[in-house]
CSV table of C-alpha atoms in Angstrom, one decimal:
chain,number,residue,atom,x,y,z
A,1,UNK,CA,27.5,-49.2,13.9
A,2,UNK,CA,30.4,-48.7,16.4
A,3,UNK,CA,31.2,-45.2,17.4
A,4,UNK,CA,34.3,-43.6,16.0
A,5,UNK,CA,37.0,-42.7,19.0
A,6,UNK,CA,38.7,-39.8,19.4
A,7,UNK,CA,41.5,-38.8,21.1
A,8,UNK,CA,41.5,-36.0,23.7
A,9,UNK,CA,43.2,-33.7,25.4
A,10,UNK,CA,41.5,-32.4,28.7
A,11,UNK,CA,41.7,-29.1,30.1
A,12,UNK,CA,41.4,-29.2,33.9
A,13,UNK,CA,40.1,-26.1,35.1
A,14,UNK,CA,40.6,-24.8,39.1
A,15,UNK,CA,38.4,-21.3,39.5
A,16,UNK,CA,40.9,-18.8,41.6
A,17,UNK,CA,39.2,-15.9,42.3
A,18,UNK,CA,39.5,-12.7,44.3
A,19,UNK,CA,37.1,-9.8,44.8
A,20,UNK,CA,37.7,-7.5,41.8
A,21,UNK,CA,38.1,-10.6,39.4
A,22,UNK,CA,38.8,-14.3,38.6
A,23,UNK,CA,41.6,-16.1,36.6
A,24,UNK,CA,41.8,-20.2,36.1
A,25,UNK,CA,44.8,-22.4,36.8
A,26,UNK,CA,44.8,-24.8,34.0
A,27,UNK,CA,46.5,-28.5,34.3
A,28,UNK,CA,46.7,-30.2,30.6
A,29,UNK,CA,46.0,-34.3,31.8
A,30,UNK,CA,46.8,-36.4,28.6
A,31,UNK,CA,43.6,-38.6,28.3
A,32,UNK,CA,42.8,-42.9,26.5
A,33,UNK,CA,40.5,-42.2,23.5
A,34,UNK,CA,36.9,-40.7,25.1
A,35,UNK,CA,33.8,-41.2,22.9
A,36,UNK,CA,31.4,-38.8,21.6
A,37,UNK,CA,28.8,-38.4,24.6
A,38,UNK,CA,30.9,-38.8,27.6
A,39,UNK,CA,31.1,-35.9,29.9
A,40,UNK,CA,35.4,-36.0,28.7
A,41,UNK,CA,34.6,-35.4,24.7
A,42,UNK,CA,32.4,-32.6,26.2
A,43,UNK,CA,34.8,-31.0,27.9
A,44,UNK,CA,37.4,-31.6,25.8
A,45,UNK,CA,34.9,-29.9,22.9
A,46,UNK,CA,34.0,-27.0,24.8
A,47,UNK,CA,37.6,-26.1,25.9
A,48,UNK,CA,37.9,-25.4,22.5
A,49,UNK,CA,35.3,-22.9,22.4
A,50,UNK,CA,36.3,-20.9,25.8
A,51,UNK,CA,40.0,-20.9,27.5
A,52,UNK,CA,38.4,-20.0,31.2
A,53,UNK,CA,35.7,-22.9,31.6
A,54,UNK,CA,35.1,-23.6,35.3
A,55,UNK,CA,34.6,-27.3,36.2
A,56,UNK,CA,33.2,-27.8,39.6
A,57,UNK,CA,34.2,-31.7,40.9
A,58,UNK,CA,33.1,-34.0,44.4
A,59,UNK,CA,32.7,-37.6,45.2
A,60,UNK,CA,36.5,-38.0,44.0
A,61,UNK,CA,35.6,-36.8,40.5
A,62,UNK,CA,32.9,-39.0,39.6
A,63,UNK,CA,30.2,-35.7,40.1
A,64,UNK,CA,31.2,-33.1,38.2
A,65,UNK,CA,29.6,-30.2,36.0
A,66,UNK,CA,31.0,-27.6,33.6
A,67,UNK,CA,29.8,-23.8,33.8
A,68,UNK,CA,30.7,-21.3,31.6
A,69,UNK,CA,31.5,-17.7,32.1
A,70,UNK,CA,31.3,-17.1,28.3
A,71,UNK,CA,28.4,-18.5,27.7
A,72,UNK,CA,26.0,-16.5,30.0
A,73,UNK,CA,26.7,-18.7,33.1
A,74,UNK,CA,25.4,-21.5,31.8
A,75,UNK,CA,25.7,-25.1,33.5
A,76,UNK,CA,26.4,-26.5,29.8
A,77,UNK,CA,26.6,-30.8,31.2
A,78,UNK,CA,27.2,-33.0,33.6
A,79,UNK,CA,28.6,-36.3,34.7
A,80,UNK,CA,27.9,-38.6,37.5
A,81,UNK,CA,30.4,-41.2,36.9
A,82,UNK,CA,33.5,-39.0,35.8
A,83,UNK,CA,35.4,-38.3,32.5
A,84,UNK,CA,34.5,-41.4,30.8
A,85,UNK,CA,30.5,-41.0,31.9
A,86,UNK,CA,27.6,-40.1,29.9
A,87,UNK,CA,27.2,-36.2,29.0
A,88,UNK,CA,23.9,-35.5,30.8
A,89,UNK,CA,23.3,-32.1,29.5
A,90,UNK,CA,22.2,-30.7,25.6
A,91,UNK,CA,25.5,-29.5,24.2
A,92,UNK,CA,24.6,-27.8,20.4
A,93,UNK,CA,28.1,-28.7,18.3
A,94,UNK,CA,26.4,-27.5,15.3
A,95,UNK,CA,25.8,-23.8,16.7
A,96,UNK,CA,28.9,-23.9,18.8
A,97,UNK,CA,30.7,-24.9,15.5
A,98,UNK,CA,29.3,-22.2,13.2
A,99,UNK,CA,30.8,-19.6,15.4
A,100,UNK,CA,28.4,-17.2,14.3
A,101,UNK,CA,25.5,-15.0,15.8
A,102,UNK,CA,21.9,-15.5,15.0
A,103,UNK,CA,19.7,-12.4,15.5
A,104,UNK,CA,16.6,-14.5,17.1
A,105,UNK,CA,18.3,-16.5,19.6
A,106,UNK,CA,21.9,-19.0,20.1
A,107,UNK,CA,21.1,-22.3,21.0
A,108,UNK,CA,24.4,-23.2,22.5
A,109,UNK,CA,22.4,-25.4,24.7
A,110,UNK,CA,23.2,-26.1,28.1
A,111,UNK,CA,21.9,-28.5,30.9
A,112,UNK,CA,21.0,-24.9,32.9
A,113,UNK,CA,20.8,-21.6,31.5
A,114,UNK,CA,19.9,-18.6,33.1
A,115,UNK,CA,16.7,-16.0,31.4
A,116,UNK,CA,14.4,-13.7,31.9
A,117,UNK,CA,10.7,-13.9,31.2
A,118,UNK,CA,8.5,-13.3,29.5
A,119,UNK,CA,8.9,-14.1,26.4
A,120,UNK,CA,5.6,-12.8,25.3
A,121,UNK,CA,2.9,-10.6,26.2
A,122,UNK,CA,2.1,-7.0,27.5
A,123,UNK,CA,5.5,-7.1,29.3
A,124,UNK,CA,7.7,-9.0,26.9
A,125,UNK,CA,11.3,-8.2,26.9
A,126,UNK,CA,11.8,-9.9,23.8
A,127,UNK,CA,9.6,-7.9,20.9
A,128,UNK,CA,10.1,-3.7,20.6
A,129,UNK,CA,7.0,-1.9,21.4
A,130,UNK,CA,4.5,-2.3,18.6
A,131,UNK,CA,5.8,-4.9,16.5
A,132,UNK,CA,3.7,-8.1,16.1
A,133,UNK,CA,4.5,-10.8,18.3
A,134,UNK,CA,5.5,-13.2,15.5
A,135,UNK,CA,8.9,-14.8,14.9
A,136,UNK,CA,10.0,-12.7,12.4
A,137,UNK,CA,9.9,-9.8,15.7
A,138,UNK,CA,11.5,-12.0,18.5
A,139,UNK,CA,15.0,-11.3,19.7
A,140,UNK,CA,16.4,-12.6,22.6
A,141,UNK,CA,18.1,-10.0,25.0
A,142,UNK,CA,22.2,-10.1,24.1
A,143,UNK,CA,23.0,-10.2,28.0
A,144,UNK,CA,21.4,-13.9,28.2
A,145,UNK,CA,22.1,-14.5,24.6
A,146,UNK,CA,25.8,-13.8,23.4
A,147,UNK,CA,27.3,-12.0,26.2
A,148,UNK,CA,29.7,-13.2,28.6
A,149,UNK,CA,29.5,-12.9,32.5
A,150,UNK,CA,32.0,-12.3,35.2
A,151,UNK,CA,32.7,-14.6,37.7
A,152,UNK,CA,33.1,-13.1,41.0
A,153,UNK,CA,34.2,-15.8,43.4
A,154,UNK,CA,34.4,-19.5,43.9
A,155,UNK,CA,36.3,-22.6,44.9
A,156,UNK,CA,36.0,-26.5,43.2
A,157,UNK,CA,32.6,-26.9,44.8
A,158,UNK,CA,30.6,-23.3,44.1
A,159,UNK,CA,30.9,-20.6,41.3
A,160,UNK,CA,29.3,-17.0,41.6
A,161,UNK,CA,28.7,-15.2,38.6
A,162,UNK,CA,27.2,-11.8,38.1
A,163,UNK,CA,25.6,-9.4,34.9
A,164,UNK,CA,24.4,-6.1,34.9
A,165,UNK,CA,22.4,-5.4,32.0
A,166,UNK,CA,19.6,-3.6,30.7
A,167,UNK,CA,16.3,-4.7,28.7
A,168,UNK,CA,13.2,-2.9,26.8
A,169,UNK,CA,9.8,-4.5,27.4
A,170,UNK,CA,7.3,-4.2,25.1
A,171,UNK,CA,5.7,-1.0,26.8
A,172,UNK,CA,9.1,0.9,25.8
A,173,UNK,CA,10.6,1.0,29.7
A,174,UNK,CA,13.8,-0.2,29.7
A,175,UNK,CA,15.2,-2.1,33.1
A,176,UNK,CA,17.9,-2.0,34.3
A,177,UNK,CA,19.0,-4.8,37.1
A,178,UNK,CA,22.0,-6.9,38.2
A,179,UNK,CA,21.6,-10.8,37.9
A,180,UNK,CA,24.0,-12.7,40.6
A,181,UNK,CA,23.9,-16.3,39.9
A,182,UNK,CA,25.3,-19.0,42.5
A,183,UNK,CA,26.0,-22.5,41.7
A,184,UNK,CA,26.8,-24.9,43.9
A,185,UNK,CA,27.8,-28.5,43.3
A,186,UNK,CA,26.1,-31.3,46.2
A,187,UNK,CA,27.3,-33.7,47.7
A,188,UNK,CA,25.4,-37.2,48.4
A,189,UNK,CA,24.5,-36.7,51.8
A,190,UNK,CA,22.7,-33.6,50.8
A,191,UNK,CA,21.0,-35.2,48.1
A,192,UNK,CA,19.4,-38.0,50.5
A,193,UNK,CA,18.4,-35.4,52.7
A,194,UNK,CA,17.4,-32.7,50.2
A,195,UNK,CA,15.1,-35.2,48.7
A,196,UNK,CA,13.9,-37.4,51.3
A,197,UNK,CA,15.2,-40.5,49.8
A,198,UNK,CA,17.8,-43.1,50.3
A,199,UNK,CA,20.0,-44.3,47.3
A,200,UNK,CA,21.4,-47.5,46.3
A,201,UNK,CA,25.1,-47.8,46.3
A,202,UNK,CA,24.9,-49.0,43.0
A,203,UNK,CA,23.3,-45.8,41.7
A,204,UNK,CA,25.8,-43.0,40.3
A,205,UNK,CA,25.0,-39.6,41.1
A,206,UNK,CA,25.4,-35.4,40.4
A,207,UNK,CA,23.6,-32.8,41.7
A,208,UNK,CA,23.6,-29.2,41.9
A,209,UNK,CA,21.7,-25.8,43.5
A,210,UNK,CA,21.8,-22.4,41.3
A,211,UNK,CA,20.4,-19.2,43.2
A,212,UNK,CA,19.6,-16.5,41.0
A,213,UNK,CA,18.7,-13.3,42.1
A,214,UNK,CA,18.1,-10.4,40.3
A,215,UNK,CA,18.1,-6.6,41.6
A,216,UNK,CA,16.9,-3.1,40.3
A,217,UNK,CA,19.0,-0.5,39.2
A,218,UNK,CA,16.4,1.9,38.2
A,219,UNK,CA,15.4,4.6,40.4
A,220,UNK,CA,11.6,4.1,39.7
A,221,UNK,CA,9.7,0.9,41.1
A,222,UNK,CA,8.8,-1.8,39.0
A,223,UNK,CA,4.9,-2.0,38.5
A,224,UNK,CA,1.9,-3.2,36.9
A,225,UNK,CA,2.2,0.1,35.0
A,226,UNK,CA,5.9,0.2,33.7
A,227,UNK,CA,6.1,-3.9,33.4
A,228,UNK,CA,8.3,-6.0,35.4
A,229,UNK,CA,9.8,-9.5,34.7
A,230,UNK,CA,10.7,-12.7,36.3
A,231,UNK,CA,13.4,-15.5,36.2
A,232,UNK,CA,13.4,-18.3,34.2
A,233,UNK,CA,15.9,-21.2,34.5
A,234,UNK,CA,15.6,-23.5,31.4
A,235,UNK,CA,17.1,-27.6,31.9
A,236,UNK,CA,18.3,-28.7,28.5
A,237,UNK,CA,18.6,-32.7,28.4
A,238,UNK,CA,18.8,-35.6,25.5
A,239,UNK,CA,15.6,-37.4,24.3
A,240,UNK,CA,15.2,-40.9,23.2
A,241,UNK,CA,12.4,-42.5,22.0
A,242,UNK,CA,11.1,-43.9,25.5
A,243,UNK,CA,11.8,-40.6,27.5
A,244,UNK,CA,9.2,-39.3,29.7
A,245,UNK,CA,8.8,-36.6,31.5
A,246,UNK,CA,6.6,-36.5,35.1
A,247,UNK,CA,5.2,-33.8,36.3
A,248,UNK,CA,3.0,-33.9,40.1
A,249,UNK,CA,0.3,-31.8,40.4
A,250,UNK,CA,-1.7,-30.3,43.4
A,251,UNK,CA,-5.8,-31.8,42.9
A,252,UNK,CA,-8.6,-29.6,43.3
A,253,UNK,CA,-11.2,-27.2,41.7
A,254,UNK,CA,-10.7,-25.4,38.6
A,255,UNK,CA,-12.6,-22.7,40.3
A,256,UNK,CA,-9.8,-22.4,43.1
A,257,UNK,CA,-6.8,-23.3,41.8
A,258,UNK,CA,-7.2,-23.0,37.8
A,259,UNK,CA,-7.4,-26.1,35.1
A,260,UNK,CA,-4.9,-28.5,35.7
A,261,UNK,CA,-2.4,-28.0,32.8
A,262,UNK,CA,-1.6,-25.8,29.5
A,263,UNK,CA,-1.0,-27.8,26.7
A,264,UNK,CA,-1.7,-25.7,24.1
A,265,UNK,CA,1.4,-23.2,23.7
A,266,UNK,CA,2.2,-24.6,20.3
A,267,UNK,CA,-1.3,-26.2,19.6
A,268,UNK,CA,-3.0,-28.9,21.9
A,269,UNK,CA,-1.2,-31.9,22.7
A,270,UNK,CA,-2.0,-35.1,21.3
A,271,UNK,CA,-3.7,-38.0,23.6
A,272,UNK,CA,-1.6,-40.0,22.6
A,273,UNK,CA,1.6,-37.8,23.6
A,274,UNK,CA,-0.2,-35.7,27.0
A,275,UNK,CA,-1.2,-38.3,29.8
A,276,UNK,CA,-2.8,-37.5,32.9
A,277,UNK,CA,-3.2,-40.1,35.1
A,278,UNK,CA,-3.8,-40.2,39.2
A,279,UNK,CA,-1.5,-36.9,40.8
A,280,UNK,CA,0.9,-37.2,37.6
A,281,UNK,CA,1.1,-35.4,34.5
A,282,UNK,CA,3.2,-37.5,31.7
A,283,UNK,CA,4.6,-35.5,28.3
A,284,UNK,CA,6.7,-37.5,25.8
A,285,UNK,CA,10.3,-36.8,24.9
A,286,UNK,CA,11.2,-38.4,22.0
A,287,UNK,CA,12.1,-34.7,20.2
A,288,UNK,CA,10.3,-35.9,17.5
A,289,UNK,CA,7.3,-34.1,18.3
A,290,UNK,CA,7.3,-29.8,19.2
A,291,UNK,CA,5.0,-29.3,22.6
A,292,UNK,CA,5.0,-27.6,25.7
A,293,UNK,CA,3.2,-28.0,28.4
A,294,UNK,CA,2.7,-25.5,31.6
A,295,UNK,CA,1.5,-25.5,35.8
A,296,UNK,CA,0.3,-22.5,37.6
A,297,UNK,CA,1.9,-21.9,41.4
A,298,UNK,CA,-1.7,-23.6,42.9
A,299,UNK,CA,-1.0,-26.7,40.9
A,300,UNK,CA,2.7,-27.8,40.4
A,301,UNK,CA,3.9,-29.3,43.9
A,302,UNK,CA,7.7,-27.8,42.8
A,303,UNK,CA,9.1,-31.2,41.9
A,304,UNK,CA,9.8,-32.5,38.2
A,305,UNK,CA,11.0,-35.9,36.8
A,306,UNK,CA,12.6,-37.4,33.5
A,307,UNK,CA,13.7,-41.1,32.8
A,308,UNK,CA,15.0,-42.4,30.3
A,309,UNK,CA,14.8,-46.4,29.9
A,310,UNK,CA,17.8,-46.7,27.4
A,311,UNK,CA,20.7,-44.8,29.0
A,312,UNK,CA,19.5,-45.7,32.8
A,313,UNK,CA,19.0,-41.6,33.5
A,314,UNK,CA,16.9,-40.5,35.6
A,315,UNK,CA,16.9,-36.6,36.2
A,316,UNK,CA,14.8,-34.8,38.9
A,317,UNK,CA,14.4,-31.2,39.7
A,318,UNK,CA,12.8,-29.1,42.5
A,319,UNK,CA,12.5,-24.9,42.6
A,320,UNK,CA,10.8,-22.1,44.8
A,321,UNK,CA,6.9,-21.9,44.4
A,322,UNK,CA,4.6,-19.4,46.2
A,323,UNK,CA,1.0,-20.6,45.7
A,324,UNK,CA,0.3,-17.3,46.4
A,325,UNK,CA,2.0,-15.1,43.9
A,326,UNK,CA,1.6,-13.4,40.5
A,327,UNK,CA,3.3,-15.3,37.3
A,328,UNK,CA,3.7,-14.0,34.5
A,329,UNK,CA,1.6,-14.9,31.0
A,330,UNK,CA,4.4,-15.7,29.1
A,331,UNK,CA,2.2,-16.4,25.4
A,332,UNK,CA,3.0,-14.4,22.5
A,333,UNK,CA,0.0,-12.6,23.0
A,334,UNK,CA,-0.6,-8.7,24.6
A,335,UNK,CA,-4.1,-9.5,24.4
A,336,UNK,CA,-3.7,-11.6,27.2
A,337,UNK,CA,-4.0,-10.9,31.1
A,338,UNK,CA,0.1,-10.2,31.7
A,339,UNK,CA,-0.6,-11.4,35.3
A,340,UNK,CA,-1.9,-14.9,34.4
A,341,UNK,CA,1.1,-17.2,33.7
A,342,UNK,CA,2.7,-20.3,35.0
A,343,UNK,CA,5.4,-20.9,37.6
A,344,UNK,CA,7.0,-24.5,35.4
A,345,UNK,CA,6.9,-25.9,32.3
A,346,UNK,CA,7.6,-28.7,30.4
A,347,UNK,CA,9.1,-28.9,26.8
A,348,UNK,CA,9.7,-31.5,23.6
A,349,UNK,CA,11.9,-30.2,20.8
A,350,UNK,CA,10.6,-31.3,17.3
A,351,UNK,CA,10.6,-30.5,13.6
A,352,UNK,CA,9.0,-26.9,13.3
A,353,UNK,CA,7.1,-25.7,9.8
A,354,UNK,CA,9.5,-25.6,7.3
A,355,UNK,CA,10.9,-29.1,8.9
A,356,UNK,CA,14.3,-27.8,10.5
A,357,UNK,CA,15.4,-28.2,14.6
A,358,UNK,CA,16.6,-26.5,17.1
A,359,UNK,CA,18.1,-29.6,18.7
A,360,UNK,CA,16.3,-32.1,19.4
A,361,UNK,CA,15.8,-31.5,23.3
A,362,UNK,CA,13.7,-31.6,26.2
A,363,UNK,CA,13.6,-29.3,28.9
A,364,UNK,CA,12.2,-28.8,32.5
A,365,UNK,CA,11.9,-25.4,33.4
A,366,UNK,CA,10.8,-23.0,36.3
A,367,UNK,CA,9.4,-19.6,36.6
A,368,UNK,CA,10.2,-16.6,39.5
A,369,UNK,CA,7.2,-15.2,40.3
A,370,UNK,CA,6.7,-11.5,38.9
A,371,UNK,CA,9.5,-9.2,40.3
A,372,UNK,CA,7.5,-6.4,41.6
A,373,UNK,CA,10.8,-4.8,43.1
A,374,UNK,CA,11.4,-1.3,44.5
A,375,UNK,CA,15.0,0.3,43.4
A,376,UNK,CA,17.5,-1.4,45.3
A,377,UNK,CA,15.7,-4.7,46.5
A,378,UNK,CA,16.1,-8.1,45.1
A,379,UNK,CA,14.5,-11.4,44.2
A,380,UNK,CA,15.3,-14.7,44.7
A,381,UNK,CA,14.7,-18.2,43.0
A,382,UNK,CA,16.2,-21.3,43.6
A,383,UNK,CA,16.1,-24.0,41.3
A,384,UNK,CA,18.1,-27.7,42.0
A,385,UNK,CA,18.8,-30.5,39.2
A,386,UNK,CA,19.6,-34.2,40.7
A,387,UNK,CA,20.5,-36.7,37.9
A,388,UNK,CA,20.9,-40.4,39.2
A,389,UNK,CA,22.4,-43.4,36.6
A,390,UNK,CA,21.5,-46.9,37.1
A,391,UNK,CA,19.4,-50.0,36.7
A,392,UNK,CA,15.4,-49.7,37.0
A,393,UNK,CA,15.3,-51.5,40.0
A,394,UNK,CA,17.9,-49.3,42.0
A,395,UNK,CA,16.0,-46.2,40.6
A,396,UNK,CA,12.5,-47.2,41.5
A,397,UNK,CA,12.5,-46.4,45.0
A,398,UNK,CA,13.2,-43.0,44.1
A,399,UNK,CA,10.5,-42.4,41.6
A,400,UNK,CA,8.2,-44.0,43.7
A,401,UNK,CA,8.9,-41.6,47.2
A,402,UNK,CA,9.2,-38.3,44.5
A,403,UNK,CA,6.3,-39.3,42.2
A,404,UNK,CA,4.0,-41.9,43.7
A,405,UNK,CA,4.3,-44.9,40.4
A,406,UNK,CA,7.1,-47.4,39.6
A,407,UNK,CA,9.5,-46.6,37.1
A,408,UNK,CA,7.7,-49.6,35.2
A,409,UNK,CA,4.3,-47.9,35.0
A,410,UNK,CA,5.9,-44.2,34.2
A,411,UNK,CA,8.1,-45.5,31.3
A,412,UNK,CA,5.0,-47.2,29.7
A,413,UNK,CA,2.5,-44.9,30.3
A,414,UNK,CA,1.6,-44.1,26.5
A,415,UNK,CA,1.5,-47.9,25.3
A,416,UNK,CA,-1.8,-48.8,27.3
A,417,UNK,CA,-4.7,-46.6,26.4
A,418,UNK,CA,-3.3,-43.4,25.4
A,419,UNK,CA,-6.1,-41.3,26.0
A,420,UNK,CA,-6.0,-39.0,28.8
């Protein structure tokens, strides 16, 4: 069935900014008819939900990405091949639309969002102390839930934004800390040498750097006895029924660096849905299925991969790993060791009990080691999305240098003996 058009009006937002504040020069550009999915209808939509949107451009507007201010400095989408290009991020109309708060958690979406961790366990900042760590008990904090942030400074290439806010963890402490969060649009030549790749001139592409740090207010340390927390940046992007995400992992001794893979946050995985297959883990996207699947620091190499067959997307990200430090067990479980968790994850969105959604999505995600931060000092974690649009054959060099298998072997891996 042919997609309905709709006509658009564009607002085209320039961040000016000076050190006690920010205020956007807007530029109304009268736009042809822009269908549902392109980066325009989603920038067009989400003018509607916030006047001070800040859209970063390069490459003569073909890369460009939309953060919000209002919606807790999230990247919400991008495009790599301008107004009229493909919508790259998870934007939740339905949730946007309702214009009203749920007390578990918004799912505005968002190709990048910014949150603390974790979730669960002995240190959980998202469960009061003593309640069971069911649903029924979760709340997500309001500063990376329904808040806005401020932007501090910026130009048409970078954004920084900044929160100070204040969260009880499960052992009753509340911390206080101030989240600065950079973003920072990049260019091509950066991407090749970022990467280590080269790209075909036929292959469109957007990419883009966020630095979060977070630092303590409180005028006590941050320990193993008062709980501590970490950074967690969440990528939300579309499924399809051929998606698949690719995940490289470090080989070696379970003894030494710990079992290759968790794939039983939401019960194990299905064979026929969980792959592992030479240095590669492969999860299905099709968000028709719920799953999640998790590295430790020893074993993620702090690289992961998506592709998708039918709209020629291929999205890669990298982040900060140290082998060496203490993640986080993020389970809803205080039973469990608080300083046993994992530094990436890997997610599919699909139908939960009582058969409803949250999207569907799927989403790459990355982990800050624990913040074990004296008042006044800071941690750091980088985390970079790269999406490149084109054919399979102009894309396959690329998955081959980052992942070690052609396109044609990662995008099949689940028809030939499913079984890991």
């Amino acid at each position: 069935m042919k997609k309905k058009k709709m006509p658009v009006l564009l607002l085209v937002c320039t961040v000016l900014c000076s050190c006690n504040g920010s205020r956007n020069a807007k530029k109304e550009t009268n736009m042809n008819e822009l269908e549902k999915g392109t980066f325009g209808y989603d920038l067009n939509f989400l003018s509607g939900k916030e006047e001070k949107l800040v859209v970063l451009s390069g490459n003569e507007g073909k890369s460009q990405i939309i953060v919000s201010p209002k919606y807790q400095a999230k990247v919400f989408t991008s495009t790599a091949e301008g107004l009229s290009g493909k919508s790259l991020g998870f934007v939740n109309y339905k949730v946007l639309d309702a214009d009203k708060i749920d007390e578990h958690m918004n799912g505005y979406g968002g190709e990048n969002r910014f949150w603390l961790g974790p979730e669960g366990g002995k240190y959980s900042v998202y469960f009061e102390q003593g309640k069971e760590q069911v649903y029924d008990n979760w709340h997500t904090p309001e500063p990376i839930d329904i808040e806005p942030w401020d932007v501090i400074a910026g130009n048409s290439k970078y954004v920084s934004l900044r929160k100070e806010m204040e969260v009880t963890n499960y052992q009753g402490n509340s911390l206080k800390l101030c989240v600065d969060r950079n973003i920072s649009l990049i260019e091509t030549p950066e991407v090749k040498s970022g990467l280590g790749i080269e790209i075909s001139p036929s292959v469109s592409t957007v990419a883009y750097v966020t630095n979060n740090r977070i630092t303590n207010l409180n005028d006590f340390e941050w320990t193993g006895e008062t709980g501590t927390i970490c950074i967690w940046i969440l990528d939300m992007f579309i499924p399809s029924p051929e998606a698949v995400t690719i995940v490289p992992f470090n080989k070696g001794s379970e003894a030494e660096s710990g079992k290759i893979v968790t794939s039983d946050y939401f019960g194990e995985i299905p064979p026929d849905r969980l792959r592992i297959k030479d240095n590669n883990i492969y999860l299905k996207t099709d968000g028709k299925y719920r799953s999640k699947l998790g590295l430790n620091g020893k074993r993620t190499k702090a690289v992961a991969g998506n592709y998708d067959p039918s709209s020629g997307r291929l999205t890669v990200t990298t982040y900060d790993v140290d082998k060496d430090a203490v993640y986080l067990n993020q389970e809803w479980n205080p039973a469990k060791d608080p300083l046993k968790g994992d530094a990436m994850n890997a997610y599919n969105d699909g139908p939960l009990e009582d058969g409803s959604i949250m999207g569907p999505f799927l989403e790459l995600e990355s982990v800050s080691p624990a913040a074990f931060l004296k008042p006044g000092t800071s941690l750091l974690h980088k985390h970079t999305v790269y999406h490149f649009i084109g054919e399979e054959k102009d894309l396959n060099p690329i998955v081959e240098k980052l992942f070690g298998v052609s396109v044609h072997e990662a995008k099949n891996i689940f028809k030939n003996n499913p079984k890991p």
